[in-house]
Tab-separated table of C-alpha atoms (C1' of nucleotides) in Angstrom:
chain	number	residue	atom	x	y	z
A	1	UNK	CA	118.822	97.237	107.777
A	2	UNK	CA	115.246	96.942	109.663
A	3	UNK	CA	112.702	98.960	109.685
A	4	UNK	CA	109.620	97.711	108.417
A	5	UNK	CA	109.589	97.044	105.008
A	6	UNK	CA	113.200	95.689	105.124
A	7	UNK	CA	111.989	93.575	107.597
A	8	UNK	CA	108.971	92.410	105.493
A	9	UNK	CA	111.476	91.674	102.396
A	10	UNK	CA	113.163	89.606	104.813
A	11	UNK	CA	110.557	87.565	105.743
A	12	UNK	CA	109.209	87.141	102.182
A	13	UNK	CA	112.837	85.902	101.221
A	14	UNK	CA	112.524	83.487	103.741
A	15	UNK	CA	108.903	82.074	103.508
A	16	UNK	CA	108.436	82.581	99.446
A	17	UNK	CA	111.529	82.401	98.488
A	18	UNK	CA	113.393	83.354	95.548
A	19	UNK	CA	114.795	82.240	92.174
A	20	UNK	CA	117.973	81.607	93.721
A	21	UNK	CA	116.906	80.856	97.365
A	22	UNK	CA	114.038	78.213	98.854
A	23	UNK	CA	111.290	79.111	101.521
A	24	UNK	CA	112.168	77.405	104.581
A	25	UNK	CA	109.089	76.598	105.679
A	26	UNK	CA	108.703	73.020	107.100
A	27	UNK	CA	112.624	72.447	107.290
A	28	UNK	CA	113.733	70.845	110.620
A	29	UNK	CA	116.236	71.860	112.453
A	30	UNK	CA	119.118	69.864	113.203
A	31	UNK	CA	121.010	72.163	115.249
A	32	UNK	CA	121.977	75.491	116.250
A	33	UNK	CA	125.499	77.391	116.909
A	34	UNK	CA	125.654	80.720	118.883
A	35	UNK	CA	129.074	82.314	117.648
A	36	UNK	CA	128.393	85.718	119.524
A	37	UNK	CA	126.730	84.765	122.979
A	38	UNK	CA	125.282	88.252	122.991
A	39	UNK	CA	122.823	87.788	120.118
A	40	UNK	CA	121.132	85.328	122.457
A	41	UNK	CA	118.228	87.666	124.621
A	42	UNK	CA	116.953	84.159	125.867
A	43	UNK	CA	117.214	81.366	127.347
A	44	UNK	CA	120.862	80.715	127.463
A	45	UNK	CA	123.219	78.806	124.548
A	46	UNK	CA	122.612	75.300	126.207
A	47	UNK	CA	119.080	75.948	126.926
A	48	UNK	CA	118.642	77.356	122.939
A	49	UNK	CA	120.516	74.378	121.321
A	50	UNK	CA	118.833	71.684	123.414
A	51	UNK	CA	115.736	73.294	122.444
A	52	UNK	CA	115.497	73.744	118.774
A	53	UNK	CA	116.846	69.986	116.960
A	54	UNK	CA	113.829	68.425	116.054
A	55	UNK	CA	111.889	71.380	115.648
A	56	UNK	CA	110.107	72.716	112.196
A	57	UNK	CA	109.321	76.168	110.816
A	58	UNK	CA	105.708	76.482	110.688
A	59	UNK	CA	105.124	79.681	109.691
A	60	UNK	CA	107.273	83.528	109.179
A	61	UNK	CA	105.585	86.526	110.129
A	62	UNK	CA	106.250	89.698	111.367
A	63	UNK	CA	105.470	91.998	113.830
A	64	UNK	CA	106.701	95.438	114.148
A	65	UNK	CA	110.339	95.189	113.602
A	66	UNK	CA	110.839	91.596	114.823
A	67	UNK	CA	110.964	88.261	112.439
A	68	UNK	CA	109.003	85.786	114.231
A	69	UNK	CA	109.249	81.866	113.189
A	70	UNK	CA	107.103	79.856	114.521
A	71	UNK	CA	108.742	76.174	115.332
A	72	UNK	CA	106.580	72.921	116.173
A	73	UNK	CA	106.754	73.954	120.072
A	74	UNK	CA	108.220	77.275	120.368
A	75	UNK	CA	108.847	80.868	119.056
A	76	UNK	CA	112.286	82.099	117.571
A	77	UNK	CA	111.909	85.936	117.796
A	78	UNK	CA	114.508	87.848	115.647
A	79	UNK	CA	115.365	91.688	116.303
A	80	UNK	CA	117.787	92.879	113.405
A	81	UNK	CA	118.285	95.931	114.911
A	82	UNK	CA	120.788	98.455	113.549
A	83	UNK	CA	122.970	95.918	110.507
A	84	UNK	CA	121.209	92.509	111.152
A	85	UNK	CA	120.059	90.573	107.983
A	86	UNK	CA	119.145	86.915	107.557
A	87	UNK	CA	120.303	84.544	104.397
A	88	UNK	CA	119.802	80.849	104.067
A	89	UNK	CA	122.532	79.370	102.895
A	90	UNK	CA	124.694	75.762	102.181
A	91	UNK	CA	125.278	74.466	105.919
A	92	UNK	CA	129.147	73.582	105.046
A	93	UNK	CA	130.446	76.908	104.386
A	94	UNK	CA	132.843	78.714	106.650
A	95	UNK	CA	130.544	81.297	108.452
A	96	UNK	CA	131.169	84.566	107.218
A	97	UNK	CA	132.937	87.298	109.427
A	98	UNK	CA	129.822	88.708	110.926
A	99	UNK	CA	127.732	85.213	111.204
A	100	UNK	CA	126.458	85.722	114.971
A	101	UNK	CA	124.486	82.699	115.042
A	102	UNK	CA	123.557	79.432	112.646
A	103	UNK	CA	120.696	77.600	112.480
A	104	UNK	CA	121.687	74.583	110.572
A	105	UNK	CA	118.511	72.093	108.781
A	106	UNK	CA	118.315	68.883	107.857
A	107	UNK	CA	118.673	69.279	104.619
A	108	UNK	CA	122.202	70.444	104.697
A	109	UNK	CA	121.097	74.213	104.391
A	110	UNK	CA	121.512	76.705	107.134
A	111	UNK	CA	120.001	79.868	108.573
A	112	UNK	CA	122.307	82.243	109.105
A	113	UNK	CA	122.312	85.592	111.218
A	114	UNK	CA	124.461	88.159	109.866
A	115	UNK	CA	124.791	91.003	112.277
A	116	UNK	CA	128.176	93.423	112.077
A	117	UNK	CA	127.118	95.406	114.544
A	118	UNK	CA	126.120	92.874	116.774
A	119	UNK	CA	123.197	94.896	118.539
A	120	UNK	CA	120.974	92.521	117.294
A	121	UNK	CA	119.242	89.871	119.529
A	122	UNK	CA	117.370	86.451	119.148
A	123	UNK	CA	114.662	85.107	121.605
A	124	UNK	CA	113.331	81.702	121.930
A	125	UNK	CA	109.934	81.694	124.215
A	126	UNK	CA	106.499	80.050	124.124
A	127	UNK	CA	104.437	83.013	123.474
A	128	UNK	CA	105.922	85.778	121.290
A	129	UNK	CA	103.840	88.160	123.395
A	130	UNK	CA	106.395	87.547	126.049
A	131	UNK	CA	108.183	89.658	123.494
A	132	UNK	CA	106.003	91.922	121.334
A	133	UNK	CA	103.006	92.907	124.192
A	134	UNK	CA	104.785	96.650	124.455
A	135	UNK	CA	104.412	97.356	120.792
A	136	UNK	CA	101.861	99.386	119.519
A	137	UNK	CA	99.648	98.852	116.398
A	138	UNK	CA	100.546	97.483	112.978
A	139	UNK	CA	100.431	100.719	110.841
A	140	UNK	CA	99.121	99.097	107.708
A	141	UNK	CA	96.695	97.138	109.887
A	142	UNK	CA	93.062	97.944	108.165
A	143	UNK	CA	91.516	97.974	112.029
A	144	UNK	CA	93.589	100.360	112.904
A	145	UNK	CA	91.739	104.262	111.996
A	146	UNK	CA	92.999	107.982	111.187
A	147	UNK	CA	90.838	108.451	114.067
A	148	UNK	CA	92.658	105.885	116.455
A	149	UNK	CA	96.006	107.636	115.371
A	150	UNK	CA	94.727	110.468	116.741
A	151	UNK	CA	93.358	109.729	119.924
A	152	UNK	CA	96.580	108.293	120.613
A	153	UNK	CA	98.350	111.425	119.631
A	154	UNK	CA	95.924	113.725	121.791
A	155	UNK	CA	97.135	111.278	124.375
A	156	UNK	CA	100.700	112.244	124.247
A	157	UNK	CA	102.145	115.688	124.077
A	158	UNK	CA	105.043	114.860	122.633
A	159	UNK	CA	107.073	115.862	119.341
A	160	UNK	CA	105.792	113.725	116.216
A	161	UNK	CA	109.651	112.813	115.023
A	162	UNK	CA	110.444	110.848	118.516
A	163	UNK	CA	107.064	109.684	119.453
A	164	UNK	CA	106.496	107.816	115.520
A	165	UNK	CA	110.136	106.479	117.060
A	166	UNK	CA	108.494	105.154	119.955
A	167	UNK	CA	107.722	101.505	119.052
A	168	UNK	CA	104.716	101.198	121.882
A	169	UNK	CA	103.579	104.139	120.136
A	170	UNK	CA	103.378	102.693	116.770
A	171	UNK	CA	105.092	99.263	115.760
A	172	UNK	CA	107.554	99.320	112.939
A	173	UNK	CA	108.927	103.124	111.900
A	174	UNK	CA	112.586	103.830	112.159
A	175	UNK	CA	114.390	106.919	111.280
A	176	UNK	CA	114.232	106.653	107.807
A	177	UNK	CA	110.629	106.154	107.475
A	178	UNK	CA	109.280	108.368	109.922
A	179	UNK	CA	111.113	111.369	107.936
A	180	UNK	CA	109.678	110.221	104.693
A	181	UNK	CA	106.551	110.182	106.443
A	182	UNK	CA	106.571	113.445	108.119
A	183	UNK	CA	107.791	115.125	104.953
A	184	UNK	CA	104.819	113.923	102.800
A	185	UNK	CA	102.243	114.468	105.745
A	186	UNK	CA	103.717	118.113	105.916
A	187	UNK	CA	104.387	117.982	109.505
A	188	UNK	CA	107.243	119.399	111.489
A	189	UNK	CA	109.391	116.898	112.866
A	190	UNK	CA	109.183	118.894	116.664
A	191	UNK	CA	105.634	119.329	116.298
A	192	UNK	CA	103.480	118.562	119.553
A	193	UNK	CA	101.479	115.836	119.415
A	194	UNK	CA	98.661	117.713	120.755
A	195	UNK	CA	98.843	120.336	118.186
A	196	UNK	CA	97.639	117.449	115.431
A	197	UNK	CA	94.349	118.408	113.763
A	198	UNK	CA	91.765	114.713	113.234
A	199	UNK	CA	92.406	116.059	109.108
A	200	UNK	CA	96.348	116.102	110.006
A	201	UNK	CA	96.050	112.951	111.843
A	202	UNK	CA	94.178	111.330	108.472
A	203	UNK	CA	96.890	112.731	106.417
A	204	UNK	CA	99.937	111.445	108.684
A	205	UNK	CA	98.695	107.767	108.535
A	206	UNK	CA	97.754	107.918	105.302
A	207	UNK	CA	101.661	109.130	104.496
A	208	UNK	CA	102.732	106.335	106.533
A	209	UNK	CA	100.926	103.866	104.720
A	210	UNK	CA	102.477	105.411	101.272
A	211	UNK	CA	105.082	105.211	102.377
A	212	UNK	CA	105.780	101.898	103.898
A	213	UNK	CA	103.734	100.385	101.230
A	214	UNK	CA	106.355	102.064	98.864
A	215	UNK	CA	108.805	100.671	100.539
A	216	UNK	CA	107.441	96.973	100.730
A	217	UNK	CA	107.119	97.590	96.900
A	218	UNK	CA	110.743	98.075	96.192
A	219	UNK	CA	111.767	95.647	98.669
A	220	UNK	CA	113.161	97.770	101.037
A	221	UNK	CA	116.708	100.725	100.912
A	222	UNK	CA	119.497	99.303	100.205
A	223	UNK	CA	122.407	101.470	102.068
A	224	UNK	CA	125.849	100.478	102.773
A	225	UNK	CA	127.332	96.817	103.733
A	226	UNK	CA	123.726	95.917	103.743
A	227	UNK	CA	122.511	94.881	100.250
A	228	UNK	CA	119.754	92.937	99.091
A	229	UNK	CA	118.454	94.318	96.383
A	230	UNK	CA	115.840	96.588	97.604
A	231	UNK	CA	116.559	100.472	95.973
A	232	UNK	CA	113.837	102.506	98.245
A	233	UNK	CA	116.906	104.965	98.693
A	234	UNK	CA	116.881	105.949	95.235
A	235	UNK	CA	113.044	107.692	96.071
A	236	UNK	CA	114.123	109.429	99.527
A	237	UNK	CA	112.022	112.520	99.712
A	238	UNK	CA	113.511	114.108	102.824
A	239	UNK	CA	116.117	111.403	104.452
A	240	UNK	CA	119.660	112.087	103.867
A	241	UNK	CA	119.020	114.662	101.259
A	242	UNK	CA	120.152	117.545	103.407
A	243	UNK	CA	120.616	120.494	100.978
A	244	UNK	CA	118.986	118.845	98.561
A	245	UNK	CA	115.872	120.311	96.895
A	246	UNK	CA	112.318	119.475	98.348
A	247	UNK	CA	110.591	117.606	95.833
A	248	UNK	CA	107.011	119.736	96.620
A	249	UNK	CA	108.419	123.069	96.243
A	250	UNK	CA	112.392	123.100	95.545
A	251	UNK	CA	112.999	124.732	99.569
A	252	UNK	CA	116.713	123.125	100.932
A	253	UNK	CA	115.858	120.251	102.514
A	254	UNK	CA	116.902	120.732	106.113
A	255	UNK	CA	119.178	118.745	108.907
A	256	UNK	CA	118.530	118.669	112.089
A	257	UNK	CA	119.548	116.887	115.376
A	258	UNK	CA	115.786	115.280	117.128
A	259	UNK	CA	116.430	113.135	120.322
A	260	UNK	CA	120.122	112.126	118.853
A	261	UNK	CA	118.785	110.967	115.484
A	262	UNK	CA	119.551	112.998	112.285
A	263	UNK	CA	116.233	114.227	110.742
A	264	UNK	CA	115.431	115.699	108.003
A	265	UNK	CA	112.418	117.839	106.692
A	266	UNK	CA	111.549	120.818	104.375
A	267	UNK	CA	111.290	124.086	106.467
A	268	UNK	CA	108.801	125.582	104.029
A	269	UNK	CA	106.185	122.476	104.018
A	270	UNK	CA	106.969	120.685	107.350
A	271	UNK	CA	105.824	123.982	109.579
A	272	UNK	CA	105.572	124.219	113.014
A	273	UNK	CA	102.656	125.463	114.236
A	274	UNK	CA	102.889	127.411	117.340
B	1	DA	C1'	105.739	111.815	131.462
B	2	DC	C1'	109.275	113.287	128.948
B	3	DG	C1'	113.795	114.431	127.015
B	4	DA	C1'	118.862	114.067	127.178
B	5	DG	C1'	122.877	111.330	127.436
B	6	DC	C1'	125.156	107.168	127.125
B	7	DG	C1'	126.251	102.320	126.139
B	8	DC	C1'	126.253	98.622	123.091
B	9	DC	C1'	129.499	97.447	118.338
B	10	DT	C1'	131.850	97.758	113.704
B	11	DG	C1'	132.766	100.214	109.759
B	12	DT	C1'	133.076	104.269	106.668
B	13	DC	C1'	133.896	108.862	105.519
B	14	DG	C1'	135.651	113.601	105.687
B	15	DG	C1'	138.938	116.811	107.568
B	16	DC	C1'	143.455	117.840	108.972
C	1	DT	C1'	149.247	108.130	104.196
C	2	DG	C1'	147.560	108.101	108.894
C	3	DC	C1'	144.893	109.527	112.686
C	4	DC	C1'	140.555	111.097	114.829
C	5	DG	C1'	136.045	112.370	115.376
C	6	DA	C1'	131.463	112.094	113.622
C	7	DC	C1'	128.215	109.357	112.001
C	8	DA	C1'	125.154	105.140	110.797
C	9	DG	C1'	118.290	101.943	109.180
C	10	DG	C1'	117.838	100.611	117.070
C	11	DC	C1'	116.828	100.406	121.625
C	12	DG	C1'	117.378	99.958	126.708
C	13	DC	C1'	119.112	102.137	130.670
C	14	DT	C1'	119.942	105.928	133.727
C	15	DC	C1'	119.108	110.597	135.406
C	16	DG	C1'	117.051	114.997	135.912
DNA sequence: ACGAGCGCCTGTCGGC
DNA sequence: TGCCGACAGGCGCTCG
């Protein structure tokens, strides 16, 4: 699923809740089961499962992409990356064909990380900046200015589409978002970061913020084996609506290939400048 | 400092 | 129908 505002959904689900589904915060955990090996970043499967019985969730935040729980003495990181999702669950089911890794409570009900792809990875440390100090700033973060946006584009010189990529550049875009953003900031994907005006700058995070707030809003997309509900993909402006009329001004929207990630923009608003 | 290419995985879709 | 390549919401690693 995750980029940010799937990632936020997912946290919500977890901490709030849902008519159908209880926060988890304060259940103990009884144990845990690694069934991929690979999901584990660190420490190793003994290590983890020694670790984590006895332990409580205390709180569910996020940071960038990553789901971060915090127990009584440590920090579960998660990473979803490209088809990760979480869902708590009864603990006496038969994991499901893509269950990487279980996280059975107390109370008989389970964490589970579904991940088909299996690119995603889990981290248990003491301090999650052990884990998060390379990312850059929260994008919806109130401290965080038009103006420091660009200052830290000036600082670059390199094309917007890859660089909003860059998660030390800016914590939580993926390639969905960063096109919707782009589109509605009317800037070209391959634009140089140098070439961003302070007035483009204040438009581009204000897009950002539109859109990721947008997203939060309608809990997320919703595309392929990955479900939960959120229907963000029915508003796509620019991503995977190649051919499709721009909703400004009715121009094709355009495909093209930036640092092996499809992208998508409207040639007639999203103009380069040189 | 930066971009390109590839690896990691499974699944789906379109073309032949 | 079957096979095959391209592609997918991410990111870390090489190599120029």
């Amino acid at each position: 699923m995750p980029e940010l505002p799937e990632v936020e959904t997912i946290c919500k689900y977890l901490r709030d809740g849902t008519e159908t589904s209880p926060s988890i915060l304060g259940y103990v955990i009884q144990s845990a089961q690694v069934l991929w090996p690979r999901t584990l970043a660190t420490p190793d499967v003994d290590e983890f499962s020694r670790r984590l019985p006895g332990q409580s969730i205390q709180s569910i935040n996020r940071r960038g992409k990553f789901v971060i729980l915090s127990l009584t003495r440590n920090t579960l990181l998660i990473h979803l990356r490209m088809s990760g999702d979480l869902l708590v669950e009864a603990g006496d089911l038969a994991p499901a064909l893509h269950h990487r890794m279980l996280i059975n409570f107390q109370n008989g009900l389970r964490l589970a990380f579904n991940d088909t792809r299996k690119f995603g990875r889990v981290w248990l440390v003491d301090k999650p900046e052990q884990v998060t100090g390379d990312l850059g700033p929260e994008p919806l973060d109130e401290g965080f200015s038009a103006h420091d946006l660009y200052l830290r584009l000036q600082a670059s010189r390199r094309q917007l589409k890859p660089l909003l990529l860059d998660q030390s550049f800016l914590a939580g875009l993926g390639n969905i978002y960063a096109d919707e953003s782009l589109n509605l900031a009317q800037l070209h994907p391959l634009e140089n970061s140098q070439h961003v005006s302070e007035t483009q700058a204040e438009r581009l995070l204000d897009a950002i913020r539109r859109v990721l707030n947008e997203g939060i809003l309608r809990n997320g997309a919703s595309i392929d084996w990955v479900y939960r509900g959120g229907d963000f993909q029915n508003y796509f402006r620019a991503y995977d609506r190649e051919g499709q009329p721009c909703l400004e001004c009715g121009t094709l929207i355009q495909r093209i290939r930036v640092g092996q990630r499809g992208t998508h923009f409207c040639p007639k608003c999203q103009k380069l400048a040189e």
